[in-house]
């Protein structure tokens, strides 16, 4: 019995091994190509037969703007018919234009992005939706997207569609996709992949699928791990895609055609629980902040891990100009990332660098991820990743190492102590994120291009470092936006904080922000900006340096009689010295549940209309501290942040595409 049992086990083991051998791409990569050659006559007949009977389904879509007017018609040719209106909404003319993704990431056949810990639906009979914009260069045998389970989208035999590592394509002819932007939306069915269960949409139009090769006979399912731009196995890349991809999204359900057609052109609500993730895919970063060695951005009250043996991860995009003795990031505890002596890595203020040679980092955008260990840092407990690849660290030190820990305060662009800055970084920084745990290698790869929801496991904060906002609302002296805000503090003696980014054209006697029912506002007049209560007064500071540039404004409003002791004004994180000009506030005012942006609305009359642009409005029902204002200037916050009454990006358009 024992001998027979051993034989059975051995047989089963060999069968499993053989199955893995024929399915996993680490071995299958050359096998599929060989199958095409071996079966070329049969395959060619199959392809020719299908091409004669299968064509791409085209259609027309209509894009309506936030005003309800028709902005564009997406024509079957791929072009767009733009509609142009006057200020009263009357159609003036139509123009034929080309709309393409504003940002994209090139794939040159050697970069595959790994996604991990995806909260997708793996239950048999259910489905997941994957959508993205794609520009394909025509190279065959490539996968723009794949699940780690071997369920993917494949270009082969002149077709594009679903593949289950069975040498097949369930799809449509691909010749019309070459060297042009198309939107792809796919419904991956968990089960037997066939033309009835799987769905493929090209530019929002559902396609009739044909099978090229052998139909699958076993079920396929989505996986919690996936790849963009190819397939990975055993540390190697296979089926590497060539072209560009933009705005890839994964949903853990089957999306309806109306939602697919709506979402393909627009930014989506990232708080949607069915949205598994979104990857912007851009090179270089969409927005960045120029660091010229003259100012450090200070972060405070960070909920990081400080216990000995614990770890924290810091990641960001960096463009370094080559100047040494510089710190792009530092904890206040004198634990940092440091450029010195031709090296870049961890430093504990001992003339040391635990890192790598820095020559290859100069004058280019790179993604940096650093895992800081609380204790005595060495090559075994700290980790440094460049562009998602773990580096081999060396210790370059002049003295004895000691135990250090991350701290609840940190600095971006240098180091700050007692109001003095040092070790200033020169270059650009973007998209800094702090996590209170060690990210895995696959998590770092996934996070590089991801758009965060804000509630990810271990996320301490995200700072969208930028010289200007990515989106804004322009005010030309004609419109005023009215918003209702619930949850503000209206009690006498209470305070609220209002913060936003402002680009002002210099026009005086204007109000960028006002509490609409209380005559309480921020006023630009007489060369100053400050608080006003409609008494011919202004309690403020000089506005001379604000004209024609983006600045961050934070104002702490007091419910009562405002004076220089109970209200506060910050410009770019720096508190201003206030003084009363031409009159003083003598009456009690308070905040209200309605606000005006871009002026003050008295009935149907627009007054004090602002000229310029506003972006990223946030309202808090308490007074933020000076450190909080500095720390949160660039920070993206979840809507559930305590005391955050509301936040508005103030984008005029939610389109992903731009005219080219």
XYZ file of C-alpha atoms in Angstrom:
660
model
C 0.000 0.000 0.000
C 2.786 2.359 0.838
C 4.502 1.757 -2.495
C 1.296 2.316 -4.458
C 0.601 5.463 -2.496
C 4.062 6.791 -3.268
C 3.548 6.073 -6.938
C 0.221 7.905 -6.946
C 1.693 10.908 -5.179
C 4.623 10.990 -7.582
C 2.274 10.832 -10.559
C 0.134 13.647 -9.234
C 3.206 15.730 -8.464
C 4.561 15.256 -11.966
C 1.184 16.200 -13.446
C 0.985 19.376 -11.372
C 4.551 20.274 -12.265
C 3.871 19.706 -15.956
C 0.730 21.853 -15.778
C 2.660 24.662 -14.137
C 5.403 24.250 -16.705
C 3.016 24.773 -19.587
C 1.019 27.610 -18.001
C 3.432 29.872 -16.166
C 4.950 32.499 -18.487
C 8.433 32.012 -17.029
C 8.460 28.897 -19.202
C 5.553 29.636 -21.540
C 7.025 32.818 -23.035
C 8.843 30.957 -25.856
C 6.143 28.260 -26.088
C 3.370 30.537 -27.358
C 5.644 31.862 -30.091
C 6.511 28.267 -31.036
C 2.824 27.334 -31.163
C 2.209 30.103 -33.690
C 4.918 28.655 -35.941
C 3.857 25.032 -35.527
C 0.197 25.734 -36.218
C 0.658 28.640 -38.608
C -1.433 27.191 -41.452
C -4.390 26.375 -39.258
C -4.055 29.673 -37.399
C -3.820 31.694 -40.616
C -6.989 30.046 -41.931
C -8.708 30.771 -38.617
C -7.549 34.393 -38.593
C -8.534 35.004 -42.219
C -11.931 33.457 -41.606
C -12.527 35.601 -38.528
C -11.250 38.802 -40.162
C -13.693 38.319 -43.009
C -16.589 38.092 -40.572
C -15.424 40.275 -37.643
C -15.156 44.047 -37.754
C -14.680 46.723 -35.133
C -17.950 48.208 -33.895
C -17.927 52.017 -33.935
C -20.274 54.605 -32.454
C -20.869 58.219 -31.463
C -20.744 59.584 -27.891
C -21.825 62.959 -26.499
C -19.867 64.797 -23.798
C -21.782 67.312 -21.672
C -19.995 69.803 -19.421
C -20.787 70.839 -15.860
C -23.047 73.586 -17.221
C -25.209 71.019 -19.029
C -24.130 72.217 -22.472
C -22.819 69.818 -25.100
C -19.023 70.221 -25.127
C -17.896 67.552 -27.581
C -19.162 64.810 -29.858
C -16.804 61.826 -30.028
C -17.050 60.709 -33.642
C -16.559 57.141 -34.945
C -13.343 58.352 -36.623
C -11.834 59.032 -33.186
C -11.890 62.807 -33.611
C -14.056 65.160 -31.560
C -16.463 67.883 -32.659
C -16.053 70.790 -30.233
C -19.004 73.110 -29.532
C -18.208 76.743 -28.695
C -20.767 79.022 -26.986
C -21.115 82.666 -26.008
C -21.623 83.812 -22.392
C -25.380 83.229 -22.712
C -25.014 79.623 -23.851
C -25.736 80.275 -27.527
C -23.817 78.057 -29.951
C -21.289 80.083 -31.955
C -19.447 77.436 -33.972
C -18.140 73.885 -34.132
C -14.520 72.840 -34.590
C -13.049 69.430 -35.348
C -10.353 68.726 -32.726
C -8.231 65.890 -31.389
C -8.497 65.016 -27.685
C -5.825 62.868 -26.055
C -4.858 62.017 -22.464
C -3.020 64.917 -20.853
C -0.539 62.575 -19.191
C 0.748 59.103 -20.058
C 3.600 56.696 -19.375
C 5.745 55.266 -22.186
C 6.356 51.515 -22.192
C 9.456 50.603 -24.175
C 9.443 46.852 -23.683
C 11.485 46.784 -20.481
C 9.217 48.262 -17.812
C 6.417 46.245 -16.233
C 4.540 47.729 -13.255
C 3.456 45.300 -10.565
C 0.207 45.909 -8.654
C -0.412 44.124 -5.368
C -3.037 43.611 -2.663
C -5.894 44.494 -5.005
C -9.341 44.238 -3.389
C -10.859 42.622 -6.472
C -13.699 40.121 -6.781
C -12.397 36.555 -7.165
C -15.695 34.705 -6.772
C -16.644 32.416 -9.673
C -19.530 33.916 -11.634
C -18.634 37.520 -10.766
C -16.521 39.981 -12.724
C -14.060 42.886 -12.530
C -13.691 45.822 -14.914
C -10.358 47.213 -16.108
C -10.212 50.402 -18.174
C -7.411 52.558 -19.585
C -6.328 54.735 -22.490
C -3.853 53.044 -24.813
C -1.480 54.082 -27.601
C -0.046 50.919 -29.175
C 2.945 50.945 -31.552
C 1.864 47.799 -33.411
C 4.208 45.277 -31.768
C 2.569 41.837 -31.525
C 2.830 39.303 -28.709
C 2.441 41.905 -25.953
C 0.129 42.429 -22.972
C -0.882 45.945 -21.876
C -2.525 44.419 -18.782
C -2.499 41.025 -17.079
C -3.586 39.372 -13.869
C -0.921 37.293 -12.149
C -3.224 34.280 -12.537
C -2.516 34.241 -16.284
C -5.676 36.044 -17.439
C -4.833 39.032 -19.587
C -5.269 41.314 -22.577
C -3.133 40.212 -25.509
C -2.068 41.469 -28.955
C -1.468 38.509 -31.286
C -2.482 37.184 -34.723
C -3.640 40.703 -35.704
C -6.202 40.597 -32.892
C -6.578 42.182 -29.476
C -8.552 40.754 -26.600
C -8.690 38.254 -23.756
C -6.089 35.521 -23.311
C -5.783 32.755 -20.714
C -2.271 31.498 -21.570
C -3.802 28.977 -23.944
C -2.356 30.530 -27.106
C -5.711 32.160 -27.925
C -7.162 35.642 -28.362
C -10.845 36.290 -27.686
C -11.197 39.703 -29.257
C -11.353 41.950 -32.303
C -9.048 42.935 -35.196
C -6.301 45.262 -33.944
C -5.064 46.930 -37.138
C -7.033 50.136 -36.505
C -5.414 50.590 -33.051
C -1.868 51.198 -34.287
C -0.345 54.580 -33.393
C -3.529 56.176 -32.105
C -5.170 56.751 -28.741
C -8.098 54.444 -27.976
C -9.977 53.783 -24.765
C -10.170 50.165 -23.633
C -12.663 48.833 -21.074
C -12.776 45.125 -20.324
C -15.046 43.014 -18.150
C -13.039 40.022 -16.886
C -15.450 37.232 -15.991
C -14.415 34.797 -13.258
C -15.078 31.470 -14.918
C -14.890 30.166 -18.457
C -13.783 33.076 -20.650
C -15.975 33.178 -23.752
C -17.806 35.677 -25.949
C -20.897 35.550 -23.741
C -19.220 36.096 -20.374
C -16.391 38.539 -21.196
C -16.944 42.030 -22.583
C -14.625 44.341 -24.509
C -15.389 48.021 -25.155
C -13.344 50.137 -27.569
C -13.931 53.882 -27.196
C -17.003 53.062 -25.132
C -18.621 50.774 -27.721
C -19.193 47.091 -26.918
C -17.490 44.754 -29.405
C -18.540 41.433 -30.897
C -15.793 38.982 -29.890
C -14.272 36.225 -32.009
C -11.958 33.436 -30.826
C -8.573 33.006 -32.528
C -6.851 29.773 -31.528
C -8.223 27.176 -29.135
C -11.122 28.086 -26.870
C -10.284 27.776 -23.156
C -11.668 24.734 -21.380
C -10.854 25.692 -17.783
C -11.977 28.626 -15.658
C -9.884 31.767 -15.231
C -10.173 34.348 -12.465
C -8.800 37.757 -11.677
C -6.020 37.931 -9.092
C -5.131 40.213 -6.191
C -1.872 40.892 -8.043
C -1.647 42.275 -11.561
C 0.749 43.851 -14.046
C 0.657 46.901 -16.300
C 2.739 46.712 -19.458
C 3.410 42.969 -19.556
C 3.711 39.937 -17.299
C 6.203 39.035 -14.569
C 7.362 35.646 -13.346
C 10.491 34.566 -11.512
C 11.830 38.111 -11.537
C 11.711 38.355 -15.349
C 9.455 40.339 -17.678
C 7.442 38.715 -20.458
C 5.065 39.924 -23.195
C 6.347 43.474 -22.592
C 4.043 46.073 -24.103
C 5.313 48.850 -26.381
C 3.443 52.140 -26.564
C 1.783 54.360 -23.970
C -0.869 53.818 -21.306
C -2.791 56.398 -19.294
C -5.295 56.410 -16.420
C -5.715 52.725 -15.684
C -8.576 51.890 -13.314
C -9.776 48.651 -11.771
C -13.325 48.126 -10.473
C -14.448 45.065 -8.498
C -17.680 44.704 -10.437
C -19.048 44.632 -13.964
C -19.521 48.224 -15.106
C -22.561 49.096 -17.181
C -22.034 50.615 -20.614
C -23.425 54.018 -19.540
C -20.873 54.228 -16.709
C -18.037 53.124 -18.982
C -18.918 55.846 -21.483
C -19.143 58.465 -18.732
C -15.956 57.535 -16.875
C -13.691 57.170 -19.893
C -13.425 60.936 -20.379
C -13.485 62.169 -16.780
C -11.940 62.119 -13.341
C -13.902 59.814 -11.062
C -14.906 59.893 -7.414
C -12.024 58.156 -5.668
C -14.212 57.385 -2.643
C -16.359 54.991 -4.725
C -16.142 51.684 -2.793
C -16.143 49.636 -6.012
C -13.062 51.472 -7.330
C -10.167 49.161 -6.453
C -7.523 51.583 -7.655
C -6.455 54.144 -10.222
C -2.992 54.591 -11.689
C -2.369 57.922 -13.402
C 0.741 56.661 -15.252
C 2.705 59.797 -16.033
C 6.311 60.686 -16.783
C 7.399 63.126 -15.396
C 5.072 63.821 -12.416
C 1.984 65.886 -13.201
C 2.978 68.581 -10.718
C 6.142 69.304 -8.760
C 7.691 71.933 -6.535
C 10.952 73.658 -7.359
C 13.295 73.587 -4.368
C 16.009 76.218 -4.749
C 17.830 75.830 -1.467
C 16.007 78.643 0.274
C 13.014 77.147 2.053
C 12.131 73.978 3.937
C 8.581 72.634 4.159
C 7.977 71.504 7.731
C 5.606 68.660 8.626
C 4.227 68.183 12.129
C 2.126 65.811 14.243
C 2.838 62.814 12.018
C 1.301 59.541 13.178
C 4.420 57.501 12.467
C 5.924 54.436 14.157
C 8.503 55.429 16.785
C 9.031 52.143 18.650
C 12.462 50.510 18.478
C 12.452 47.869 15.764
C 9.579 49.556 13.941
C 9.783 50.884 10.401
C 8.377 53.762 8.329
C 8.400 54.247 4.563
C 8.926 57.586 2.812
C 8.465 57.816 -0.955
C 8.603 60.699 -3.431
C 9.600 61.733 -6.936
C 12.884 63.630 -7.179
C 14.799 65.661 -9.758
C 18.223 66.444 -8.278
C 20.482 69.055 -9.894
C 23.689 67.422 -8.643
C 24.580 69.716 -5.749
C 25.963 67.830 -2.773
C 25.442 68.131 0.998
C 21.689 68.155 0.511
C 18.719 66.453 2.166
C 15.521 65.968 0.152
C 13.856 64.576 3.294
C 14.701 64.528 6.997
C 13.115 63.578 10.293
C 13.577 66.178 13.029
C 15.408 63.481 15.013
C 18.431 63.895 12.692
C 17.646 60.836 10.597
C 17.452 61.608 6.897
C 18.205 60.985 3.240
C 21.441 62.690 2.252
C 23.538 63.522 -0.820
C 27.230 63.699 0.044
C 30.567 62.768 -1.517
C 29.017 61.166 -4.580
C 26.622 59.009 -2.579
C 22.947 59.067 -1.646
C 21.260 57.276 1.216
C 20.499 57.203 4.935
C 22.312 59.567 7.304
C 22.279 60.093 11.096
C 24.294 63.357 11.280
C 27.598 61.569 11.734
C 29.214 62.375 8.397
C 27.854 59.072 7.161
C 25.917 57.738 4.191
C 24.402 54.265 4.085
C 23.490 54.168 0.445
C 24.473 54.017 -3.215
C 26.530 56.030 -5.731
C 24.489 59.070 -6.772
C 25.872 59.861 -10.239
C 23.033 58.078 -12.047
C 20.406 60.144 -10.180
C 21.542 63.546 -11.446
C 19.322 65.704 -13.700
C 16.540 63.179 -14.175
C 13.247 62.254 -12.558
C 13.482 59.191 -10.312
C 11.139 57.657 -7.778
C 12.676 57.198 -4.326
C 11.299 54.912 -1.614
C 13.174 54.621 1.683
C 12.349 52.297 4.576
C 13.648 53.851 7.813
C 14.422 51.459 10.671
C 14.067 52.613 14.287
C 17.330 51.498 15.860
C 20.890 51.291 14.572
C 20.491 51.463 10.763
C 22.493 48.998 8.680
C 22.361 47.266 5.301
C 20.017 44.578 6.627
C 17.268 46.644 8.270
C 16.995 49.698 6.006
C 15.943 49.591 2.367
C 16.279 51.997 -0.543
C 14.373 51.665 -3.821
C 15.022 53.684 -6.982
C 12.256 53.492 -9.602
C 10.794 50.507 -7.775
C 14.037 48.492 -7.720
C 15.702 47.606 -4.423
C 19.276 48.885 -4.187
C 22.328 47.198 -2.698
C 23.461 49.474 0.121
C 26.998 50.170 1.310
C 28.097 51.964 4.452
C 30.215 55.052 3.885
C 30.831 56.324 7.399
C 33.454 58.254 9.313
C 32.317 57.450 12.819
C 30.407 55.184 15.127
C 26.734 54.532 14.401
C 24.041 54.815 17.050
C 20.350 54.216 17.528
C 17.973 56.678 15.863
C 14.221 56.824 15.360
C 11.774 58.547 13.070
C 9.990 61.508 14.674
C 6.529 63.050 14.513
C 8.023 66.130 12.836
C 9.842 66.090 9.504
C 11.219 68.373 6.792
C 10.988 68.407 3.008
C 13.810 70.013 1.028
C 16.357 70.281 3.831
C 16.655 70.329 7.608
C 15.271 72.895 10.038
C 16.281 73.582 13.634
C 15.479 76.640 15.779
C 13.966 78.422 12.754
C 17.190 77.977 10.760
C 17.416 75.841 7.625
C 20.399 73.799 6.485
C 21.409 71.018 4.075
C 19.135 72.551 1.471
C 18.110 70.417 -1.497
C 18.226 71.875 -5.016
C 15.963 70.538 -7.742
C 12.339 69.409 -7.826
C 10.288 67.183 -5.525
C 6.807 65.751 -6.073
C 4.181 63.464 -4.528
C 5.709 62.755 -1.125
C 4.027 60.032 0.938
C 4.741 58.741 4.435
C 3.659 55.321 5.714
C 3.961 54.068 9.293
C 5.042 50.614 8.156
C 7.487 49.024 5.740
C 6.002 48.728 2.260
C 6.820 45.569 0.344
C 8.658 45.674 -2.961
C 5.429 45.044 -4.885
C 3.588 47.717 -2.874
C 6.265 50.264 -3.761
C 5.977 49.370 -7.442
C 2.194 49.713 -7.242
C 2.291 52.975 -5.290
C 4.631 54.814 -7.661
C 1.845 55.811 -10.049
C -1.271 55.181 -7.967
C -3.875 57.772 -7.027
C -4.523 57.227 -3.325
C -7.942 57.260 -1.699
C -6.489 58.442 1.613
C -7.584 55.470 3.714
C -4.854 53.019 2.701
C -3.350 50.795 5.394
C -0.554 52.651 7.176
C -0.777 55.875 5.161
C 0.267 58.785 7.398
C -0.103 61.455 4.749
C 0.384 62.520 1.147
C 1.764 65.890 0.058
C 1.149 66.987 -3.537
C 4.172 69.271 -3.741
C 3.495 71.818 -6.464
C 4.335 75.354 -7.523
C 0.741 75.744 -8.647
C -2.496 73.739 -8.347
C -3.276 71.185 -11.019
C -6.822 72.524 -11.448
C -8.546 75.798 -10.597
C -11.564 78.002 -11.254
C -11.031 81.243 -13.128
C -12.923 84.345 -11.993
C -13.098 87.127 -14.574
C -15.180 89.600 -12.588
C -18.561 88.221 -13.677
C -19.429 85.153 -11.614
C -19.628 84.310 -7.934
C -19.832 80.744 -6.671
C -22.222 80.054 -3.798
C -21.670 77.055 -1.525
C -23.499 75.720 1.496
C -21.224 74.527 4.277
C -22.567 72.458 7.153
C -20.684 71.990 10.383
C -18.994 75.374 10.736
C -18.517 76.783 14.221
C -20.947 79.703 14.660
C -20.712 80.108 18.451
C -19.464 83.435 19.794
C -15.800 83.047 20.692
C -15.396 80.109 18.327
C -13.061 80.039 15.339
C -12.949 78.584 11.822
C -10.038 78.298 9.415
C -10.370 78.874 5.671
C -7.503 77.991 3.343
C -7.130 78.089 -0.441
C -4.693 78.769 -3.266
C -5.081 82.111 -5.025
C -3.830 83.693 -8.244
C -4.798 87.390 -8.182
C -4.463 89.696 -11.193
C -3.935 92.814 -9.039
C -7.435 94.309 -9.345
C -8.333 96.080 -6.092
C -11.630 96.255 -4.149
C -12.352 92.544 -4.553
C -13.208 89.652 -2.231
C -11.865 86.165 -2.988
C -13.857 84.711 -0.058
C -16.849 85.809 2.044
C -19.285 84.374 4.580
C -22.425 85.279 2.689
C -24.941 86.088 5.422
C -22.726 87.904 7.901
C -20.744 90.533 5.931
C -17.502 88.903 7.024
C -14.840 88.350 4.374
C -11.311 88.554 3.016
C -10.766 91.798 1.141
C -8.129 93.084 -1.286
C -8.043 96.886 -1.154
C -5.593 99.798 -0.690
C -2.594 97.561 -1.313
C -3.558 95.177 1.472
C -5.322 91.860 2.056
C -7.208 91.089 5.227
C -10.431 90.760 7.192
C -13.398 93.044 6.522
C -16.889 93.417 8.050
C -18.419 95.935 5.577
C -17.491 98.907 7.739
C -15.029 100.541 5.353
C -12.376 98.633 7.249
C -9.582 96.163 6.663
C -7.523 94.353 9.255
C -4.687 93.008 7.186
C -1.198 92.980 5.706
C 0.471 94.161 2.504
C -0.634 92.538 -0.758
C 2.311 93.861 -2.773
C 3.897 90.416 -3.246
C 0.687 88.584 -4.181
C 0.016 89.884 -7.681
C 0.198 87.499 -10.663
C 1.483 84.477 -8.757
C 0.071 81.463 -6.960
C 0.038 81.847 -3.172
C -1.490 79.851 -0.342
C -3.899 81.780 1.900
C -5.022 80.606 5.344
C -7.331 82.768 7.466
C -8.524 82.072 11.008
C -11.930 83.785 11.455
C -13.078 84.701 14.972
C -16.771 84.815 15.919
C -17.107 88.166 17.679
C -15.449 91.531 17.160
C -12.346 90.739 15.068
C -9.031 92.329 16.050
C -5.320 91.629 15.596
C -5.302 89.332 18.647
C -8.094 86.918 17.705
C -7.847 86.573 13.907
C -4.864 85.248 11.980
C -3.711 85.483 8.373
C -1.051 83.245 6.793
C 0.521 83.636 3.356
C 2.461 80.617 2.098
C 2.468 79.270 5.641
C 3.942 82.414 7.214
C 1.864 84.308 9.767
C 1.355 87.968 8.884
C 1.497 90.944 11.216
C -1.961 92.540 11.009
C -2.915 96.168 11.423
C -6.139 98.152 11.095
C -6.408 100.392 8.042
C -9.018 103.149 7.529
C -11.453 102.237 10.225
C -11.732 99.339 12.597
C -14.205 96.563 13.221
C -16.639 97.682 15.911
C -19.466 95.188 15.570
C -19.843 91.531 16.336
C -19.799 89.160 13.344
C -19.653 85.432 12.940
C -19.244 82.798 10.285
C -22.253 81.362 8.445
C -23.366 78.182 6.721
C -23.220 79.792 3.293
C -20.165 81.175 1.556
C -19.360 83.157 -1.576
C -16.291 82.534 -3.707
C -15.062 85.219 -6.063
C -16.987 88.135 -4.553
C -20.034 88.937 -2.443
C -23.619 88.313 -3.518
C -26.268 90.717 -2.194
C -29.572 89.311 -3.434
C -29.140 89.057 -7.194
C -26.364 91.647 -7.311
C -22.705 90.634 -7.542
C -20.372 92.881 -5.551
C -16.586 93.043 -5.084
C -16.054 90.471 -7.826
C -12.629 88.864 -7.749
C -10.372 88.604 -10.798
C -7.952 85.720 -10.953
C -8.142 82.024 -10.057
C -8.899 80.040 -6.909
C -8.168 76.396 -6.088
C -8.291 73.779 -3.334
C -10.601 75.387 -0.800
C -10.690 73.803 2.665
C -12.785 74.898 5.655
C -12.160 73.775 9.240
C -14.403 74.359 12.266
C -11.486 75.253 14.514
C -8.336 77.350 14.437
C -5.448 75.503 12.823
C -2.076 76.067 14.433
C 0.827 77.613 12.570
C 2.514 74.204 12.294
C -0.674 72.585 10.987
C -1.069 75.227 8.294
C 2.524 74.762 7.133
C 2.235 70.985 7.214
C -1.070 70.838 5.317
C -0.434 73.378 2.563
C 0.325 70.633 0.059
C -1.364 67.727 1.813
C -4.282 65.805 0.332
C -6.787 64.838 3.001
C -9.609 62.295 3.202
C -13.066 63.829 3.598
C -13.387 62.186 7.021
C -10.470 64.161 8.515
C -11.537 65.432 11.981
C -12.764 69.065 12.009
C -12.574 69.318 8.216
C -15.985 70.747 7.306
C -15.448 70.498 3.575
C -12.939 70.635 0.745
C -13.374 71.593 -2.895
C -10.767 71.227 -5.642
C -12.487 73.995 -7.656
C -11.684 72.485 -11.040
C -13.487 74.073 -13.968
C -13.268 70.834 -15.926
C -13.256 67.185 -14.902
C -12.062 65.975 -18.308
C -9.036 63.676 -18.507
C -8.357 64.663 -22.097
C -6.835 67.808 -23.581
C -6.884 69.265 -27.069
C -3.820 68.619 -29.194
